[in-house]
């Protein structure tokens, strides 16, 4: 009897996080991982365990989440892709599926992640943006917020911006770029985009929470620096809410791609 | 006893139609009109009846719906505005409120209405656009669709594009412009924008339904013209679904504005 061939499958996933308790499986309610594993297990005929590039918290969205799983099934990628398209709820989409090098790991092999945080900053609400932005009605001092951004670029200890109550090996992270500007498309939509080697849980939302305090005039640039330098979660303002956050892109080191469906490079 | 002063109040309203049975009140479930009337009656202390520039059907969205009501209350506009902001659900927003000329009527005084219809045209779904667009996975012949647009400009009998089973005085309508182009913002989003003096129920969705048949190569330009000229609803393809449709703008003839809140011109 020959050993079954094990394939390493990479998934590119988009989802609207509104109705989920986050990516990571948990017993209290629906999660992206839970739904994907259930459907993949059903399609492939064996129990599937997926690992992602990183969890996203309850209510957070993704345009590009990356995950992988191992399978002994020899079903063509197209069949798996079409089954997922047919069976997944409309707020989750697997938009590309690849068989990759057996050694590929979605978290370890990630070089950069980019998150976007949307702030709808106007006196009145826009109902069509409510699920994908944080409504801040009071005027913000945008240039004061922008003046803080150089402070978070580089390799720094972001202990003040971790999730309170979490225990992690290191709170040092490397941020490559951070930008805050008005959307070209939607009036009054302020877009924060940040790219780093990796992020702690709540880190982007905690950074946005502090930037908003600066924008509201409740915190100065000096005080923002002090919060960062304190390396203490308790001195930083509360996180911005989840619905403004979108995991936008993950860049990987080059790996061997054995097969891909759709056969061309998909771009959402 | 002096006669109570009656004020004519104009509302500018935006809503996400996903969870409503349309604008117009009905007993079967929640409507925009029903919710607005309930809250306004509560705020003003008398039964309020609003009239809109036109109904939108179940699932259709609006960035600019216009309605009016009469009130004997002397509550300042700011108080009414703030009460609405506080009491309305998050998927409905009254973004400007005005006291206007007593003769103002939202339907009769409208000069032009603009609707937008969003088609997400890509092999894979984008979950973040699903509530505000129609997903069409198969490739569309865009230039064939665009070639039909001159046919619908002008004053024509649009009987073929009315809602089936409806009885209306005249099916002649004037269309000023119609455009179909790729969004500058979202990859794969095709935006149809149409401006006319007025529209029948289902007219925009029926036009889009026919244009999509042309895009799919199932109908030629000649056949599209024949459908229009037949003046018979039964020969036209089914309507495109409601979630792609947004009532975007209504232009009014100049009227006397007595008071306004917010005091400046709001623009969503």
Short mmCIF file of C-alpha atoms in Angstrom, two decimals:
data_model
loop_
_atom_site.label_atom_id
_atom_site.label_comp_id
_atom_site.label_asym_id
_atom_site.label_seq_id
_atom_site.Cartn_x
_atom_site.Cartn_y
_atom_site.Cartn_z
CA UNK A 1 0.00 0.00 0.00
CA UNK A 2 1.52 3.31 -1.07
CA UNK A 3 1.57 6.29 1.27
CA UNK A 4 -1.27 8.73 0.49
CA UNK A 5 -0.12 11.90 -1.18
CA UNK A 6 -0.57 14.87 1.15
CA UNK A 7 -1.12 18.26 -0.47
CA UNK A 8 -0.63 21.66 1.17
CA UNK A 9 -3.44 23.97 0.05
CA UNK A 10 -3.35 27.75 0.39
CA UNK A 11 -6.58 29.75 0.48
CA UNK A 12 -7.09 33.47 -0.16
CA UNK A 13 -10.20 34.56 1.66
CA UNK A 14 -12.36 37.70 1.88
CA UNK A 15 -15.12 38.19 4.41
CA UNK A 16 -17.52 40.63 5.91
CA UNK A 17 -16.90 40.16 9.64
CA UNK A 18 -20.18 41.80 10.73
CA UNK A 19 -21.93 38.56 11.62
CA UNK A 20 -18.96 36.58 12.98
CA UNK A 21 -17.14 36.26 16.27
CA UNK A 22 -13.85 36.65 14.38
CA UNK A 23 -11.69 34.30 12.34
CA UNK A 24 -10.60 31.85 15.02
CA UNK A 25 -12.94 28.99 15.84
CA UNK A 26 -14.73 29.14 19.18
CA UNK A 27 -17.77 27.48 20.72
CA UNK A 28 -19.77 30.65 21.47
CA UNK A 29 -20.88 31.36 17.91
CA UNK A 30 -20.10 31.44 14.19
CA UNK A 31 -16.51 32.05 13.07
CA UNK A 32 -14.87 32.18 9.66
CA UNK A 33 -12.55 29.29 10.53
CA UNK A 34 -15.42 27.18 11.83
CA UNK A 35 -17.49 27.62 8.69
CA UNK A 36 -14.53 27.02 6.36
CA UNK A 37 -13.48 23.87 8.22
CA UNK A 38 -17.02 22.47 8.21
CA UNK A 39 -17.46 23.02 4.49
CA UNK A 40 -13.97 21.81 3.55
CA UNK A 41 -14.41 18.67 5.67
CA UNK A 42 -17.68 17.99 3.89
CA UNK A 43 -16.16 18.58 0.44
CA UNK A 44 -12.95 16.57 1.03
CA UNK A 45 -14.39 13.73 3.09
CA UNK A 46 -11.95 14.08 5.97
CA UNK A 47 -11.60 16.38 8.95
CA UNK A 48 -9.86 19.58 7.86
CA UNK A 49 -7.93 21.90 10.17
CA UNK A 50 -6.97 25.27 8.74
CA UNK A 51 -4.32 27.67 10.00
CA UNK A 52 -4.41 31.34 9.07
CA UNK A 53 -1.87 34.15 8.75
CA UNK A 54 -3.46 35.62 11.85
CA UNK A 55 -6.79 35.86 13.55
CA UNK A 56 -9.06 38.82 13.02
CA UNK A 57 -11.29 39.78 15.92
CA UNK A 58 -15.10 39.81 16.06
CA UNK A 59 -16.55 42.25 13.54
CA UNK A 60 -13.28 42.83 11.67
CA UNK A 61 -13.33 42.37 7.87
CA UNK A 62 -10.81 40.96 5.41
CA UNK A 63 -10.19 41.38 1.73
CA UNK A 64 -7.10 39.20 1.90
CA UNK A 65 -6.87 36.67 4.69
CA UNK A 66 -4.57 33.72 3.94
CA UNK A 67 -4.90 30.21 5.36
CA UNK A 68 -3.73 26.72 4.58
CA UNK A 69 -4.67 23.13 5.27
CA UNK A 70 -3.36 19.67 4.47
CA UNK A 71 -5.41 17.15 2.53
CA UNK A 72 -5.05 13.59 1.28
CA UNK A 73 -7.86 14.16 -1.20
CA UNK A 74 -6.91 14.18 -4.88
CA UNK A 75 -9.86 16.39 -5.85
CA UNK A 76 -8.76 18.98 -8.44
CA UNK A 77 -8.45 22.56 -7.13
CA UNK A 78 -11.23 23.67 -9.47
CA UNK A 79 -13.64 21.21 -7.86
CA UNK A 80 -12.75 22.40 -4.35
CA UNK A 81 -13.01 26.03 -5.47
CA UNK A 82 -16.43 25.55 -7.05
CA UNK A 83 -17.73 23.60 -4.06
CA UNK A 84 -16.63 26.39 -1.72
CA UNK A 85 -18.24 29.03 -3.98
CA UNK A 86 -21.48 27.10 -3.88
CA UNK A 87 -21.53 26.24 -0.19
CA UNK A 88 -20.06 29.28 1.56
CA UNK A 89 -22.43 31.97 2.84
CA UNK A 90 -22.46 35.16 0.79
CA UNK A 91 -20.35 37.06 3.32
CA UNK A 92 -17.34 34.74 2.94
CA UNK A 93 -15.51 34.25 -0.35
CA UNK A 94 -12.51 32.05 -1.13
CA UNK A 95 -11.20 33.84 -4.19
CA UNK A 96 -8.07 31.86 -4.99
CA UNK A 97 -6.89 28.40 -4.07
CA UNK A 98 -3.39 27.02 -4.64
CA UNK A 99 -1.44 23.85 -4.04
CA UNK A 100 1.87 25.07 -2.64
CA UNK A 101 5.21 23.86 -1.34
CA UNK A 102 4.70 21.46 1.55
CA UNK A 103 6.78 23.73 3.79
CA UNK A 104 4.51 26.79 3.35
CA UNK A 105 3.15 28.21 6.60
CA UNK A 106 0.76 31.21 6.37
CA UNK A 107 2.02 33.01 9.47
CA UNK A 108 5.74 32.22 9.44
CA UNK A 109 6.20 32.95 5.73
CA UNK A 110 4.36 36.29 5.72
CA UNK A 111 6.67 39.24 5.08
CA UNK A 112 4.24 42.14 5.44
CA UNK A 113 0.63 42.73 6.40
CA UNK A 114 -1.44 45.76 5.49
CA UNK A 115 -4.51 46.86 7.43
CA UNK A 116 -6.93 49.65 6.56
CA UNK A 117 -9.05 51.47 9.12
CA UNK A 118 -11.99 53.58 7.87
CA UNK A 119 -13.22 56.58 9.84
CA UNK A 120 -16.40 58.28 8.64
CA UNK A 121 -15.86 61.81 9.90
CA UNK A 122 -18.94 63.95 9.31
CA UNK A 123 -21.68 65.53 11.33
CA UNK A 124 -24.28 63.14 9.87
CA UNK A 125 -24.15 59.39 9.33
CA UNK A 126 -23.90 57.63 5.98
CA UNK A 127 -25.94 54.40 6.36
CA UNK A 128 -24.25 52.80 3.34
CA UNK A 129 -20.83 52.98 5.02
CA UNK A 130 -21.90 52.10 8.57
CA UNK A 131 -20.84 48.44 8.45
CA UNK A 132 -17.35 49.24 7.16
CA UNK A 133 -16.35 52.38 9.05
CA UNK A 134 -16.35 54.04 12.47
CA UNK A 135 -18.59 57.10 12.60
CA UNK A 136 -16.87 60.03 14.31
CA UNK A 137 -19.22 63.05 14.16
CA UNK A 138 -16.96 65.69 15.73
CA UNK A 139 -14.39 67.48 13.53
CA UNK A 140 -10.90 65.99 13.73
CA UNK A 141 -7.57 67.75 13.53
CA UNK A 142 -6.16 65.61 10.75
CA UNK A 143 -2.73 67.22 10.58
CA UNK A 144 -2.25 66.67 14.33
CA UNK A 145 -3.06 62.99 13.78
CA UNK A 146 -0.70 62.81 10.79
CA UNK A 147 2.08 64.36 12.87
CA UNK A 148 1.98 61.28 15.15
CA UNK A 149 2.56 58.79 12.34
CA UNK A 150 6.39 59.09 12.12
CA UNK A 151 6.47 58.04 15.79
CA UNK A 152 5.10 54.59 15.01
CA UNK A 153 7.36 53.83 12.02
CA UNK A 154 10.28 51.48 12.66
CA UNK A 155 11.02 48.68 15.08
CA UNK A 156 9.55 49.66 18.44
CA UNK A 157 8.07 48.24 21.58
CA UNK A 158 4.32 48.63 21.14
CA UNK A 159 3.39 47.28 24.58
CA UNK A 160 1.07 50.26 25.14
CA UNK A 161 -0.99 49.21 22.13
CA UNK A 162 -1.46 45.53 22.83
CA UNK A 163 -4.77 44.03 23.88
CA UNK A 164 -5.18 44.53 27.60
CA UNK A 165 -4.86 41.37 29.64
CA UNK A 166 -2.93 39.46 26.97
CA UNK A 167 0.39 37.84 27.66
CA UNK A 168 2.81 37.67 24.73
CA UNK A 169 6.49 36.84 24.36
CA UNK A 170 7.49 40.11 22.78
CA UNK A 171 5.67 43.37 22.16
CA UNK A 172 8.30 44.64 19.72
CA UNK A 173 7.00 45.02 16.18
CA UNK A 174 8.28 46.57 12.93
CA UNK A 175 6.07 49.05 11.10
CA UNK A 176 7.08 49.96 7.55
CA UNK A 177 4.53 52.63 6.73
CA UNK A 178 1.48 54.40 8.14
CA UNK A 179 -0.67 56.88 6.27
CA UNK A 180 -3.83 58.85 7.02
CA UNK A 181 -5.74 60.58 4.25
CA UNK A 182 -9.17 61.43 2.88
CA UNK A 183 -10.68 58.86 0.54
CA UNK A 184 -10.71 59.79 -3.15
CA UNK A 185 -14.06 58.09 -3.48
CA UNK A 186 -16.28 58.72 -0.51
CA UNK A 187 -16.87 62.15 0.91
CA UNK A 188 -15.86 62.47 4.55
CA UNK A 189 -14.17 59.05 4.70
CA UNK A 190 -10.77 59.16 6.38
CA UNK A 191 -8.59 56.15 5.61
CA UNK A 192 -5.74 54.96 7.82
CA UNK A 193 -3.44 52.42 6.19
CA UNK A 194 -0.64 50.67 8.01
CA UNK A 195 1.90 48.10 6.82
CA UNK A 196 4.12 46.13 9.16
CA UNK A 197 5.96 42.88 9.56
CA UNK A 198 3.33 41.77 12.01
CA UNK A 199 0.76 43.09 14.46
CA UNK A 200 -0.42 42.16 17.93
CA UNK A 201 -4.12 41.64 18.58
CA UNK A 202 -5.96 44.99 18.86
CA UNK A 203 -2.77 46.84 17.90
CA UNK A 204 -4.22 48.68 14.88
CA UNK A 205 -7.45 49.52 16.69
CA UNK A 206 -5.52 50.71 19.74
CA UNK A 207 -3.30 52.90 17.58
CA UNK A 208 -6.38 54.36 15.86
CA UNK A 209 -8.02 54.90 19.27
CA UNK A 210 -5.02 56.97 20.37
CA UNK A 211 -4.79 58.87 17.07
CA UNK A 212 -8.46 59.81 17.41
CA UNK A 213 -7.78 61.27 20.86
CA UNK A 214 -5.12 63.42 19.19
CA UNK A 215 -7.59 64.36 16.43
CA UNK A 216 -10.17 65.38 19.04
CA UNK A 217 -7.60 67.61 20.73
CA UNK A 218 -7.65 65.52 23.91
CA UNK A 219 -4.07 64.36 23.53
CA UNK A 220 -1.00 66.19 22.21
CA UNK A 221 1.79 64.81 20.06
CA UNK A 222 3.98 64.85 23.19
CA UNK A 223 1.40 62.86 25.11
CA UNK A 224 1.08 60.39 22.22
CA UNK A 225 4.86 59.86 22.37
CA UNK A 226 4.64 59.40 26.14
CA UNK A 227 1.95 56.74 25.73
CA UNK A 228 4.14 54.87 23.24
CA UNK A 229 7.21 55.19 25.47
CA UNK A 230 5.35 54.11 28.62
CA UNK A 231 5.11 50.55 27.21
CA UNK A 232 2.03 50.12 29.37
CA UNK A 233 -1.40 49.29 27.96
CA UNK A 234 -3.12 51.05 30.86
CA UNK A 235 -1.99 54.53 29.79
CA UNK A 236 -3.40 54.30 26.22
CA UNK A 237 -6.95 55.23 25.15
CA UNK A 238 -9.50 52.50 24.34
CA UNK A 239 -9.45 50.76 20.94
CA UNK A 240 -11.44 52.02 17.96
CA UNK A 241 -14.37 49.67 17.20
CA UNK A 242 -13.90 46.62 14.94
CA UNK A 243 -16.15 47.47 11.98
CA UNK A 244 -13.68 50.07 10.62
CA UNK A 245 -10.88 47.53 10.29
CA UNK A 246 -10.06 45.55 7.13
CA UNK A 247 -7.16 43.12 6.68
CA UNK A 248 -6.23 44.29 3.21
CA UNK A 249 -3.12 42.49 2.02
CA UNK A 250 -0.46 39.97 3.03
CA UNK A 251 2.84 39.80 1.20
CA UNK A 252 4.70 36.47 1.20
CA UNK A 253 8.20 35.40 0.43
CA UNK A 254 8.42 33.57 -2.87
CA UNK A 255 7.25 29.99 -2.62
CA UNK A 256 6.72 27.17 -5.09
CA UNK A 257 3.17 27.15 -6.45
CA UNK A 258 2.33 23.71 -7.86
CA UNK A 259 -1.19 24.47 -9.09
CA UNK A 260 -3.67 27.35 -8.93
CA UNK A 261 -7.37 28.00 -9.46
CA UNK A 262 -8.49 30.25 -11.06
CA UNK A 263 -5.37 29.66 -13.18
CA UNK A 264 -4.60 33.39 -13.38
CA UNK A 265 -3.73 35.71 -10.48
CA UNK A 266 -6.99 36.92 -8.95
CA UNK A 267 -7.21 40.49 -7.67
CA UNK A 268 -10.20 41.60 -5.64
CA UNK B 1 -57.78 81.61 19.78
CA UNK B 2 -55.27 82.06 16.95
CA UNK B 3 -54.92 79.46 14.23
CA UNK B 4 -51.94 77.18 14.87
CA UNK B 5 -48.97 77.82 12.62
CA UNK B 6 -48.46 74.92 10.24
CA UNK B 7 -44.92 74.36 8.98
CA UNK B 8 -43.91 72.37 5.89
CA UNK B 9 -40.79 70.35 6.70
CA UNK B 10 -38.52 68.81 4.09
CA UNK B 11 -36.29 65.86 4.98
CA UNK B 12 -33.23 64.57 3.14
CA UNK B 13 -32.83 60.89 3.95
CA UNK B 14 -30.27 58.16 3.32
CA UNK B 15 -30.87 54.49 4.04
CA UNK B 16 -29.56 51.01 3.60
CA UNK B 17 -32.59 49.19 2.21
CA UNK B 18 -31.29 45.69 3.04
CA UNK B 19 -33.57 45.15 6.02
CA UNK B 20 -36.69 46.99 4.80
CA UNK B 21 -39.70 46.21 2.65
CA UNK B 22 -39.10 49.47 0.79
CA UNK B 23 -39.89 53.10 1.52
CA UNK B 24 -43.68 53.02 1.46
CA UNK B 25 -45.48 51.98 4.62
CA UNK B 26 -47.14 48.55 4.62
CA UNK B 27 -48.41 46.16 7.27
CA UNK B 28 -46.24 43.16 6.33
CA UNK B 29 -43.00 44.46 7.82
CA UNK B 30 -40.62 47.35 8.49
CA UNK B 31 -40.50 50.25 6.02
CA UNK B 32 -38.55 53.49 5.97
CA UNK B 33 -41.75 55.55 5.96
CA UNK B 34 -43.21 53.58 8.85
CA UNK B 35 -40.15 54.05 11.04
CA UNK B 36 -39.82 57.75 10.18
CA UNK B 37 -43.50 58.43 10.88
CA UNK B 38 -43.41 56.58 14.20
CA UNK B 39 -40.35 58.48 15.40
CA UNK B 40 -41.54 61.88 14.12
CA UNK B 41 -44.96 61.38 15.74
CA UNK B 42 -43.24 60.57 19.01
CA UNK B 43 -40.93 63.62 18.75
CA UNK B 44 -43.61 66.11 17.65
CA UNK B 45 -46.49 64.89 19.78
CA UNK B 46 -48.98 64.52 16.92
CA UNK B 47 -49.56 61.97 14.19
CA UNK B 48 -47.18 62.66 11.29
CA UNK B 49 -47.79 61.59 7.69
CA UNK B 50 -44.83 61.92 5.34
CA UNK B 51 -44.86 61.99 1.56
CA UNK B 52 -41.75 61.18 -0.44
CA UNK B 53 -40.40 62.04 -3.88
CA UNK B 54 -41.09 58.44 -4.80
CA UNK B 55 -41.11 55.03 -3.23
CA UNK B 56 -38.11 52.76 -3.41
CA UNK B 57 -38.81 49.03 -3.49
CA UNK B 58 -37.77 46.38 -0.96
CA UNK B 59 -33.99 46.13 -0.69
CA UNK B 60 -33.28 49.32 -2.67
CA UNK B 61 -30.97 51.91 -1.06
CA UNK B 62 -30.96 55.70 -1.04
CA UNK B 63 -28.33 58.35 -0.48
CA UNK B 64 -30.81 61.09 -1.25
CA UNK B 65 -34.48 60.40 -0.72
CA UNK B 66 -36.59 63.50 -0.13
CA UNK B 67 -39.81 63.65 1.88
CA UNK B 68 -41.97 66.24 3.59
CA UNK B 69 -44.56 66.48 6.34
CA UNK B 70 -46.69 69.15 7.95
CA UNK B 71 -46.46 69.97 11.62
CA UNK B 72 -48.08 72.34 14.08
CA UNK B 73 -45.19 71.84 16.49
CA UNK B 74 -42.93 74.84 17.05
CA UNK B 75 -39.93 72.68 17.97
CA UNK B 76 -36.75 74.12 16.44
CA UNK B 77 -35.34 72.16 13.47
CA UNK B 78 -32.19 71.41 15.44
CA UNK B 79 -34.22 69.68 18.15
CA UNK B 80 -36.10 67.57 15.57
CA UNK B 81 -32.83 66.77 13.80
CA UNK B 82 -31.07 65.68 16.98
CA UNK B 83 -34.05 63.61 18.12
CA UNK B 84 -34.10 61.81 14.76
CA UNK B 85 -30.33 61.21 14.93
CA UNK B 86 -30.72 59.70 18.35
CA UNK B 87 -33.82 57.61 17.69
CA UNK B 88 -33.42 56.34 14.13
CA UNK B 89 -31.82 52.93 13.60
CA UNK B 90 -28.26 53.05 12.23
CA UNK B 91 -29.34 52.10 8.70
CA UNK B 92 -31.51 55.23 8.28
CA UNK B 93 -30.12 58.76 8.46
CA UNK B 94 -31.93 62.08 8.10
CA UNK B 95 -29.00 64.27 7.09
CA UNK B 96 -30.71 67.62 6.49
CA UNK B 97 -33.98 69.09 7.60
CA UNK B 98 -35.55 72.30 6.29
CA UNK B 99 -38.64 74.39 6.81
CA UNK B 100 -39.76 75.25 3.28
CA UNK B 101 -42.42 77.09 1.34
CA UNK B 102 -45.86 75.76 2.24
CA UNK B 103 -46.49 74.86 -1.40
CA UNK B 104 -43.48 72.52 -1.67
CA UNK B 105 -44.37 68.97 -2.76
CA UNK B 106 -41.51 66.42 -2.98
CA UNK B 107 -42.80 64.59 -6.05
CA UNK B 108 -44.39 67.39 -8.08
CA UNK B 109 -41.49 69.81 -7.62
CA UNK B 110 -38.71 67.35 -8.51
CA UNK B 111 -36.97 68.22 -11.77
CA UNK B 112 -34.57 65.29 -12.11
CA UNK B 113 -33.78 62.05 -10.33
CA UNK B 114 -30.53 60.12 -10.57
CA UNK B 115 -30.22 56.42 -9.83
CA UNK B 116 -27.07 54.34 -9.67
CA UNK B 117 -26.99 50.58 -10.28
CA UNK B 118 -23.87 48.64 -9.21
CA UNK B 119 -22.86 45.44 -10.97
CA UNK B 120 -19.96 43.47 -9.50
CA UNK B 121 -18.62 41.71 -12.57
CA UNK B 122 -15.90 39.25 -11.65
CA UNK B 123 -15.43 35.51 -11.49
CA UNK B 124 -15.26 35.62 -7.68
CA UNK B 125 -17.44 37.45 -5.17
CA UNK B 126 -16.39 40.43 -3.04
CA UNK B 127 -18.21 40.01 0.31
CA UNK B 128 -17.70 43.69 1.20
CA UNK B 129 -19.73 44.80 -1.82
CA UNK B 130 -22.44 42.13 -1.71
CA UNK B 131 -25.12 44.28 -0.04
CA UNK B 132 -24.71 47.14 -2.51
CA UNK B 133 -24.20 45.42 -5.87
CA UNK B 134 -25.43 42.60 -8.09
CA UNK B 135 -22.83 39.88 -8.57
CA UNK B 136 -22.54 38.84 -12.22
CA UNK B 137 -19.74 36.25 -12.52
CA UNK B 138 -19.71 35.76 -16.30
CA UNK B 139 -17.75 38.23 -18.48
CA UNK B 140 -19.91 40.98 -19.97
CA UNK B 141 -19.56 42.69 -23.31
CA UNK B 142 -19.50 46.23 -21.95
CA UNK B 143 -19.30 48.03 -25.28
CA UNK B 144 -22.39 46.15 -26.52
CA UNK B 145 -24.23 47.32 -23.40
CA UNK B 146 -22.98 50.89 -23.87
CA UNK B 147 -24.18 50.83 -27.49
CA UNK B 148 -27.77 50.44 -26.21
CA UNK B 149 -27.67 53.57 -24.06
CA UNK B 150 -28.44 56.15 -26.77
CA UNK B 151 -31.69 54.24 -27.41
CA UNK B 152 -33.05 55.10 -23.98
CA UNK B 153 -32.19 58.82 -24.01
CA UNK B 154 -35.04 61.22 -24.71
CA UNK B 155 -38.79 61.20 -24.23
CA UNK B 156 -39.99 57.69 -24.99
CA UNK B 157 -42.67 55.19 -24.14
CA UNK B 158 -41.00 52.83 -21.67
CA UNK B 159 -44.02 50.49 -21.33
CA UNK B 160 -41.72 47.47 -21.85
CA UNK B 161 -39.76 48.43 -18.75
CA UNK B 162 -42.56 49.05 -16.29
CA UNK B 163 -43.32 46.69 -13.42
CA UNK B 164 -45.43 43.83 -14.72
CA UNK B 165 -49.03 43.91 -13.59
CA UNK B 166 -49.03 47.63 -12.79
CA UNK B 167 -51.56 50.01 -14.22
CA UNK B 168 -50.35 53.58 -14.76
CA UNK B 169 -51.73 56.60 -16.62
CA UNK B 170 -48.76 57.05 -18.89
CA UNK B 171 -45.62 55.02 -19.53
CA UNK B 172 -43.87 57.88 -21.32
CA UNK B 173 -40.81 59.16 -19.48
CA UNK B 174 -37.93 61.52 -20.26
CA UNK B 175 -34.37 60.30 -19.73
CA UNK B 176 -31.62 62.94 -19.80
CA UNK B 177 -28.52 60.77 -19.51
CA UNK B 178 -27.42 57.17 -19.05
CA UNK B 179 -23.86 56.02 -18.55
CA UNK B 180 -22.14 52.69 -17.91
CA UNK B 181 -18.53 52.58 -16.78
CA UNK B 182 -16.03 50.84 -14.52
CA UNK B 183 -15.70 52.30 -11.04
CA UNK B 184 -12.56 54.33 -10.39
CA UNK B 185 -12.49 52.93 -6.87
CA UNK B 186 -13.44 49.30 -6.76
CA UNK B 187 -11.94 46.72 -9.06
CA UNK B 188 -14.54 44.92 -11.20
CA UNK B 189 -17.40 47.21 -10.19
CA UNK B 190 -19.46 48.36 -13.15
CA UNK B 191 -21.58 51.44 -12.44
CA UNK B 192 -24.73 52.35 -14.36
CA UNK B 193 -25.97 55.88 -13.74
CA UNK B 194 -29.21 57.22 -15.15
CA UNK B 195 -30.86 60.63 -14.81
CA UNK B 196 -34.42 61.33 -15.84
CA UNK B 197 -37.40 63.53 -15.14
CA UNK B 198 -39.06 60.59 -13.46
CA UNK B 199 -39.11 56.81 -13.40
CA UNK B 200 -41.76 54.12 -13.16
CA UNK B 201 -41.46 51.42 -10.51
CA UNK B 202 -38.90 48.76 -11.51
CA UNK B 203 -37.92 50.84 -14.55
CA UNK B 204 -34.21 51.15 -13.73
CA UNK B 205 -33.95 47.51 -12.67
CA UNK B 206 -35.80 46.39 -15.80
CA UNK B 207 -33.49 48.45 -18.00
CA UNK B 208 -30.44 46.95 -16.26
CA UNK B 209 -31.95 43.47 -16.65
CA UNK B 210 -32.20 43.99 -20.41
CA UNK B 211 -28.73 45.58 -20.66
CA UNK B 212 -27.27 42.54 -18.86
CA UNK B 213 -28.85 40.24 -21.46
CA UNK B 214 -27.04 42.28 -24.10
CA UNK B 215 -23.82 42.06 -22.09
CA UNK B 216 -24.16 38.28 -21.87
CA UNK B 217 -24.59 38.08 -25.65
CA UNK B 218 -28.14 36.76 -25.33
CA UNK B 219 -29.70 39.87 -26.90
CA UNK B 220 -28.46 42.08 -29.74
CA UNK B 221 -28.72 45.85 -30.02
CA UNK B 222 -31.48 45.27 -32.60
CA UNK B 223 -33.39 43.05 -30.19
CA UNK B 224 -32.94 45.61 -27.41
CA UNK B 225 -34.52 48.24 -29.71
CA UNK B 226 -37.34 45.83 -30.52
CA UNK B 227 -38.05 45.28 -26.82
CA UNK B 228 -38.24 49.05 -26.30
CA UNK B 229 -40.45 49.54 -29.35
CA UNK B 230 -42.78 46.65 -28.45
CA UNK B 231 -44.11 48.74 -25.50
CA UNK B 232 -45.00 45.44 -23.86
CA UNK B 233 -43.58 44.36 -20.50
CA UNK B 234 -43.91 40.69 -21.44
CA UNK B 235 -41.15 40.84 -24.09
CA UNK B 236 -38.46 42.29 -21.78
CA UNK B 237 -36.08 40.25 -19.58
CA UNK B 238 -36.60 40.09 -15.79
CA UNK B 239 -35.44 42.96 -13.55
CA UNK B 240 -31.99 43.09 -11.99
CA UNK B 241 -32.17 42.49 -8.21
CA UNK B 242 -32.80 45.39 -5.80
CA UNK B 243 -29.55 45.48 -3.81
CA UNK B 244 -27.60 47.03 -6.72
CA UNK B 245 -29.89 50.08 -6.87
CA UNK B 246 -29.28 53.39 -5.10
CA UNK B 247 -31.45 56.52 -5.35
CA UNK B 248 -28.56 58.95 -5.57
CA UNK B 249 -29.85 62.45 -6.14
CA UNK B 250 -33.00 64.51 -6.68
CA UNK B 251 -32.83 67.97 -8.19
CA UNK B 252 -35.59 70.44 -7.31
CA UNK B 253 -36.79 73.67 -8.75
CA UNK B 254 -35.83 76.62 -6.61
CA UNK B 255 -38.04 77.00 -3.57
CA UNK B 256 -38.07 79.29 -0.57
CA UNK B 257 -36.14 77.79 2.34
CA UNK B 258 -37.21 79.41 5.60
CA UNK B 259 -34.83 77.57 7.93
CA UNK B 260 -32.31 74.76 7.72
CA UNK B 261 -30.43 72.40 10.02
CA UNK B 262 -27.50 71.84 9.87
CA UNK B 263 -27.34 75.52 8.82
CA UNK B 264 -24.94 74.80 5.94
CA UNK B 265 -25.64 72.65 2.88
CA UNK B 266 -24.93 69.04 3.81
CA UNK B 267 -23.37 66.75 1.21
CA UNK B 268 -23.12 63.02 1.86
#
